[in-house]
Amino acid sequence: MTVILDETEIKQVQRDTNLPMQKAVLRADRNRWFVVALGLIVALMMMTGFMWYAFDKANNNKELVYIKLYPDGTSDVSEFRPEDEQLYFRSTIDAGLERFIKARFGQQAETIKRDYAEAAVFMSGPLYNDFIGAHEGGYNAPQKAIDIIASAKNADRIEVTWGFSDHYDKIPAVFNNQSGEMIRSNLYFTQTPKTATGLVKPDGVKRLIMRAQWRLLPKRTLAEKTRAWLRINPVGLEIVDYEVIEDPSSYQLTEDEASK
C-alpha cells in the first residue's frame, strides 16, 4: 500500500532521519575542540614549567666569564666556562686582599683578636694551621693576641697602609683531586710602627711586598660557609701560600729621601 505524505510529514521524517547524524557530527566537533583545549592547557603548563626553570637557572647562574688581569692594570675576557666557578672583579679581589693584609700584619691591642680571626678566614687549611699552631715554625696567633692584650698600655701599634696589587700570573693547580687555577700576585703595602702613645717609631716604617698565591673557592663550598664567614669573605678568596719581603724599591726611595 502506498502512503502519500504531505510536505510537513516529509520534513519531520527527514529531521528524524538526520538527527543521529547531526548528533554524531556535533559530538565529533566537541571532541575535537576538547582535544585542542587539552593540548593548549598542556602546552601552557609546559611553557610555564620551562619559564620557571629558566628563571631559576638565571637566579642560580654558575657560568663564568674569566677575566685576565695584566700587570699594567688592564684586563680582558678570555674564555667562557659553564662550570661551578666564581666570577670576580679586580676591585673585589683587591678589597679582600687589603682586608687580609691589614688584619694579619696590623697590630692594635683593642682589636687584635678580631683582626686575627678575620685574617684566618682568608687562609687555606695549611696556612691556618701554621697561623694558630704552637709547633715549631707556627705563629701561635692565639697566644700572641693574649700577650699583646696583656701589655696593651705599653704595646707598640702597627698601622698598615695598602699600596697596590700586581696580579701577574695564572697557573694550573689541583685542589681536592680536582683541577683548578691559582693566581700569583704581588701586594704592596706599608707598615708604620707607633708607640703606645701614637708616636711613629724612628726608622720603623717598612715598605713590604706580600708575594701571594690565591684562588676563589667554588660556589658549592661557599654554600657550606656560615653567614658570619661570608660577611667577611663573600667571594671565597682563599690565600694558598704567601711570603713577605721588603720592597726593593724602598732602598732607592730611602736614599732619595736622605739626599733631600
Tab-separated table of N, CA and C in Angstrom, residues 60-128:
chain	number	residue	atom	x	y	z
A	60	ASN	N	70.421	31.315	39.699
A	60	ASN	CA	71.498	30.482	40.239
A	60	ASN	C	72.518	30.188	39.135
A	61	ASN	N	72.917	31.225	38.465
A	61	ASN	CA	73.827	31.075	37.336
A	61	ASN	C	75.232	30.716	37.813
A	62	LYS	N	75.769	29.630	37.266
A	62	LYS	CA	77.104	29.183	37.651
A	62	LYS	C	78.077	29.256	36.477
A	63	GLU	N	77.762	30.105	35.515
A	63	GLU	CA	78.639	30.228	34.372
A	63	GLU	C	79.666	31.324	34.629
A	64	LEU	N	80.854	31.119	34.111
A	64	LEU	CA	81.982	32.008	34.391
A	64	LEU	C	82.492	32.653	33.119
A	65	VAL	N	82.638	33.951	33.174
A	65	VAL	CA	83.396	34.662	32.159
A	65	VAL	C	84.722	35.018	32.802
A	66	TYR	N	85.792	34.383	32.362
A	66	TYR	CA	87.086	34.543	33.025
A	66	TYR	C	87.730	35.859	32.618
A	67	ILE	N	88.201	36.605	33.607
A	67	ILE	CA	88.807	37.907	33.364
A	67	ILE	C	90.314	37.809	33.591
A	68	LYS	N	91.087	38.110	32.570
A	68	LYS	CA	92.543	38.134	32.708
A	68	LYS	C	92.972	39.511	33.211
A	69	LEU	N	93.849	39.505	34.195
A	69	LEU	CA	94.368	40.744	34.759
A	69	LEU	C	95.845	40.872	34.389
A	70	TYR	N	96.236	42.020	33.883
A	70	TYR	CA	97.601	42.244	33.439
A	70	TYR	C	98.329	43.210	34.375
A	71	PRO	N	99.665	43.139	34.405
A	71	PRO	CA	100.434	43.993	35.327
A	71	PRO	C	100.176	45.488	35.161
A	72	ASP	N	99.804	45.919	33.951
A	72	ASP	CA	99.584	47.354	33.748
A	72	ASP	C	98.197	47.807	34.177
A	73	GLY	N	97.416	46.891	34.758
A	73	GLY	CA	96.096	47.251	35.257
A	73	GLY	C	94.964	46.993	34.279
A	74	THR	N	95.271	46.627	33.032
A	74	THR	CA	94.229	46.337	32.053
A	74	THR	C	93.729	44.910	32.229
A	75	SER	N	92.622	44.600	31.591
A	75	SER	CA	92.048	43.263	31.703
A	75	SER	C	91.247	42.960	30.447
A	76	ASP	N	90.982	41.673	30.202
A	76	ASP	CA	90.089	41.285	29.119
A	76	ASP	C	89.424	39.964	29.451
A	77	VAL	N	88.307	39.701	28.772
A	77	VAL	CA	87.566	38.462	28.961
A	77	VAL	C	88.135	37.431	28.004
A	78	SER	N	88.566	36.294	28.528
A	78	SER	CA	89.310	35.362	27.695
A	78	SER	C	88.563	34.088	27.347
A	79	GLU	N	87.750	33.577	28.224
A	79	GLU	CA	87.111	32.309	27.926
A	79	GLU	C	85.821	32.156	28.710
A	80	PHE	N	84.969	31.266	28.226
A	80	PHE	CA	83.654	31.037	28.806
A	80	PHE	C	83.582	29.609	29.328
A	81	ARG	N	83.175	29.454	30.578
A	81	ARG	CA	83.131	28.120	31.178
A	81	ARG	C	81.844	27.937	31.969
A	82	PRO	N	80.942	27.064	31.507
A	82	PRO	CA	79.720	26.808	32.267
A	82	PRO	C	79.981	25.815	33.389
A	83	GLU	N	80.782	26.216	34.360
A	83	GLU	CA	81.164	25.336	35.450
A	83	GLU	C	80.852	25.993	36.778
A	84	ASP	N	81.151	25.281	37.824
A	84	ASP	CA	80.897	25.801	39.169
A	84	ASP	C	82.076	26.655	39.608
A	85	GLU	N	82.296	27.748	38.914
A	85	GLU	CA	83.400	28.638	39.226
A	85	GLU	C	82.873	30.032	39.527
A	86	GLN	N	83.738	30.840	40.093
A	86	GLN	CA	83.349	32.165	40.541
A	86	GLN	C	83.685	33.234	39.508
A	87	LEU	N	82.785	34.209	39.427
A	87	LEU	CA	83.070	35.409	38.657
A	87	LEU	C	83.615	36.458	39.611
A	88	TYR	N	84.722	37.095	39.232
A	88	TYR	CA	85.281	38.080	40.149
A	88	TYR	C	85.733	39.323	39.397
A	89	PHE	N	85.814	40.399	40.135
A	89	PHE	CA	86.311	41.658	39.605
A	89	PHE	C	87.548	42.058	40.400
A	90	ARG	N	88.449	42.755	39.744
A	90	ARG	CA	89.708	43.110	40.387
A	90	ARG	C	89.480	43.916	41.663
A	91	SER	N	88.557	44.865	41.623
A	91	SER	CA	88.321	45.697	42.804
A	91	SER	C	87.839	44.863	43.985
A	92	THR	N	87.016	43.840	43.704
A	92	THR	CA	86.519	42.971	44.774
A	92	THR	C	87.652	42.154	45.380
A	93	ILE	N	88.490	41.596	44.523
A	93	ILE	CA	89.630	40.812	44.997
A	93	ILE	C	90.585	41.685	45.797
A	94	ASP	N	90.894	42.864	45.277
A	94	ASP	CA	91.823	43.758	45.979
A	94	ASP	C	91.284	44.163	47.347
A	95	ALA	N	89.966	44.358	47.430
A	95	ALA	CA	89.372	44.716	48.724
A	95	ALA	C	89.558	43.586	49.735
A	96	GLY	N	89.398	42.327	49.273
A	96	GLY	CA	89.606	41.194	50.171
A	96	GLY	C	91.056	41.046	50.584
A	97	LEU	N	91.961	41.211	49.638
A	97	LEU	CA	93.390	41.110	49.954
A	97	LEU	C	93.831	42.231	50.894
A	98	GLU	N	93.306	43.421	50.674
A	98	GLU	CA	93.627	44.533	51.575
A	98	GLU	C	93.124	44.245	52.989
A	99	ARG	N	91.930	43.692	53.078
A	99	ARG	CA	91.384	43.372	54.400
A	99	ARG	C	92.249	42.339	55.106
A	100	PHE	N	92.709	41.338	54.348
A	100	PHE	CA	93.573	40.318	54.937
A	100	PHE	C	94.880	40.926	55.432
A	101	ILE	N	95.525	41.726	54.594
A	101	ILE	CA	96.830	42.293	54.956
A	101	ILE	C	96.725	43.167	56.195
A	102	LYS	N	95.701	44.002	56.259
A	102	LYS	CA	95.556	44.881	57.422
A	102	LYS	C	95.269	44.082	58.690
A	103	ALA	N	94.465	43.010	58.559
A	103	ALA	CA	94.146	42.198	59.737
A	103	ALA	C	95.333	41.348	60.168
A	104	ARG	N	96.072	40.832	59.203
A	104	ARG	CA	97.171	39.915	59.522
A	104	ARG	C	98.419	40.646	59.997
A	105	PHE	N	98.762	41.760	59.396
A	105	PHE	CA	100.039	42.415	59.686
A	105	PHE	C	99.905	43.708	60.488
A	106	GLY	N	98.682	44.114	60.773
A	106	GLY	CA	98.487	45.243	61.667
A	106	GLY	C	98.518	44.785	63.117
A	107	GLN	N	98.597	45.733	64.033
A	107	GLN	CA	98.609	45.368	65.458
A	107	GLN	C	97.963	46.490	66.269
A	108	GLN	N	96.736	46.243	66.679
A	108	GLN	CA	96.010	47.158	67.560
A	108	GLN	C	95.503	46.311	68.725
A	109	ALA	N	95.951	46.604	69.911
A	109	ALA	CA	95.626	45.760	71.064
A	109	ALA	C	94.126	45.593	71.250
A	110	GLU	N	93.373	46.662	70.992
A	110	GLU	CA	91.932	46.602	71.246
A	110	GLU	C	91.166	45.765	70.220
A	111	THR	N	91.779	45.485	69.071
A	111	THR	CA	91.072	44.714	68.035
A	111	THR	C	91.862	43.495	67.571
A	112	ILE	N	92.949	43.160	68.247
A	112	ILE	CA	93.855	42.130	67.743
A	112	ILE	C	93.183	40.767	67.605
A	113	LYS	N	92.327	40.401	68.551
A	113	LYS	CA	91.664	39.097	68.476
A	113	LYS	C	90.733	39.038	67.270
A	114	ARG	N	89.963	40.097	67.078
A	114	ARG	CA	89.062	40.126	65.928
A	114	ARG	C	89.842	40.174	64.619
A	115	ASP	N	90.930	40.930	64.599
A	115	ASP	CA	91.734	41.032	63.380
A	115	ASP	C	92.329	39.684	62.991
A	116	TYR	N	92.872	38.979	63.967
A	116	TYR	CA	93.444	37.666	63.666
A	116	TYR	C	92.364	36.685	63.197
A	117	ALA	N	91.183	36.783	63.796
A	117	ALA	CA	90.085	35.904	63.375
A	117	ALA	C	89.680	36.196	61.929
A	118	GLU	N	89.654	37.475	61.560
A	118	GLU	CA	89.321	37.839	60.181
A	118	GLU	C	90.393	37.352	59.215
A	119	ALA	N	91.645	37.510	59.589
A	119	ALA	CA	92.731	37.059	58.715
A	119	ALA	C	92.635	35.557	58.461
A	120	ALA	N	92.250	34.803	59.485
A	120	ALA	CA	92.162	33.346	59.356
A	120	ALA	C	91.112	32.923	58.337
A	121	VAL	N	90.078	33.750	58.146
A	121	VAL	CA	89.012	33.419	57.201
A	121	VAL	C	89.548	33.306	55.772
A	122	PHE	N	90.597	34.048	55.459
A	122	PHE	CA	91.141	34.061	54.100
A	122	PHE	C	92.208	32.991	53.874
A	123	MET	N	92.560	32.226	54.901
A	123	MET	CA	93.676	31.290	54.784
A	123	MET	C	93.219	29.901	54.369
A	124	SER	N	94.069	29.234	53.603
A	124	SER	CA	93.845	27.820	53.310
A	124	SER	C	94.078	27.001	54.575
A	125	GLY	N	93.723	25.726	54.532
A	125	GLY	CA	93.881	24.873	55.706
A	125	GLY	C	95.300	24.836	56.256
A	126	PRO	N	96.311	24.545	55.419
A	126	PRO	CA	97.689	24.515	55.927
A	126	PRO	C	98.151	25.859	56.484
A	127	LEU	N	97.800	26.956	55.819
A	127	LEU	CA	98.186	28.277	56.329
A	127	LEU	C	97.539	28.548	57.684
A	128	TYR	N	96.284	28.164	57.802
A	128	TYR	CA	95.570	28.384	59.063
A	128	TYR	C	96.224	27.595	60.196
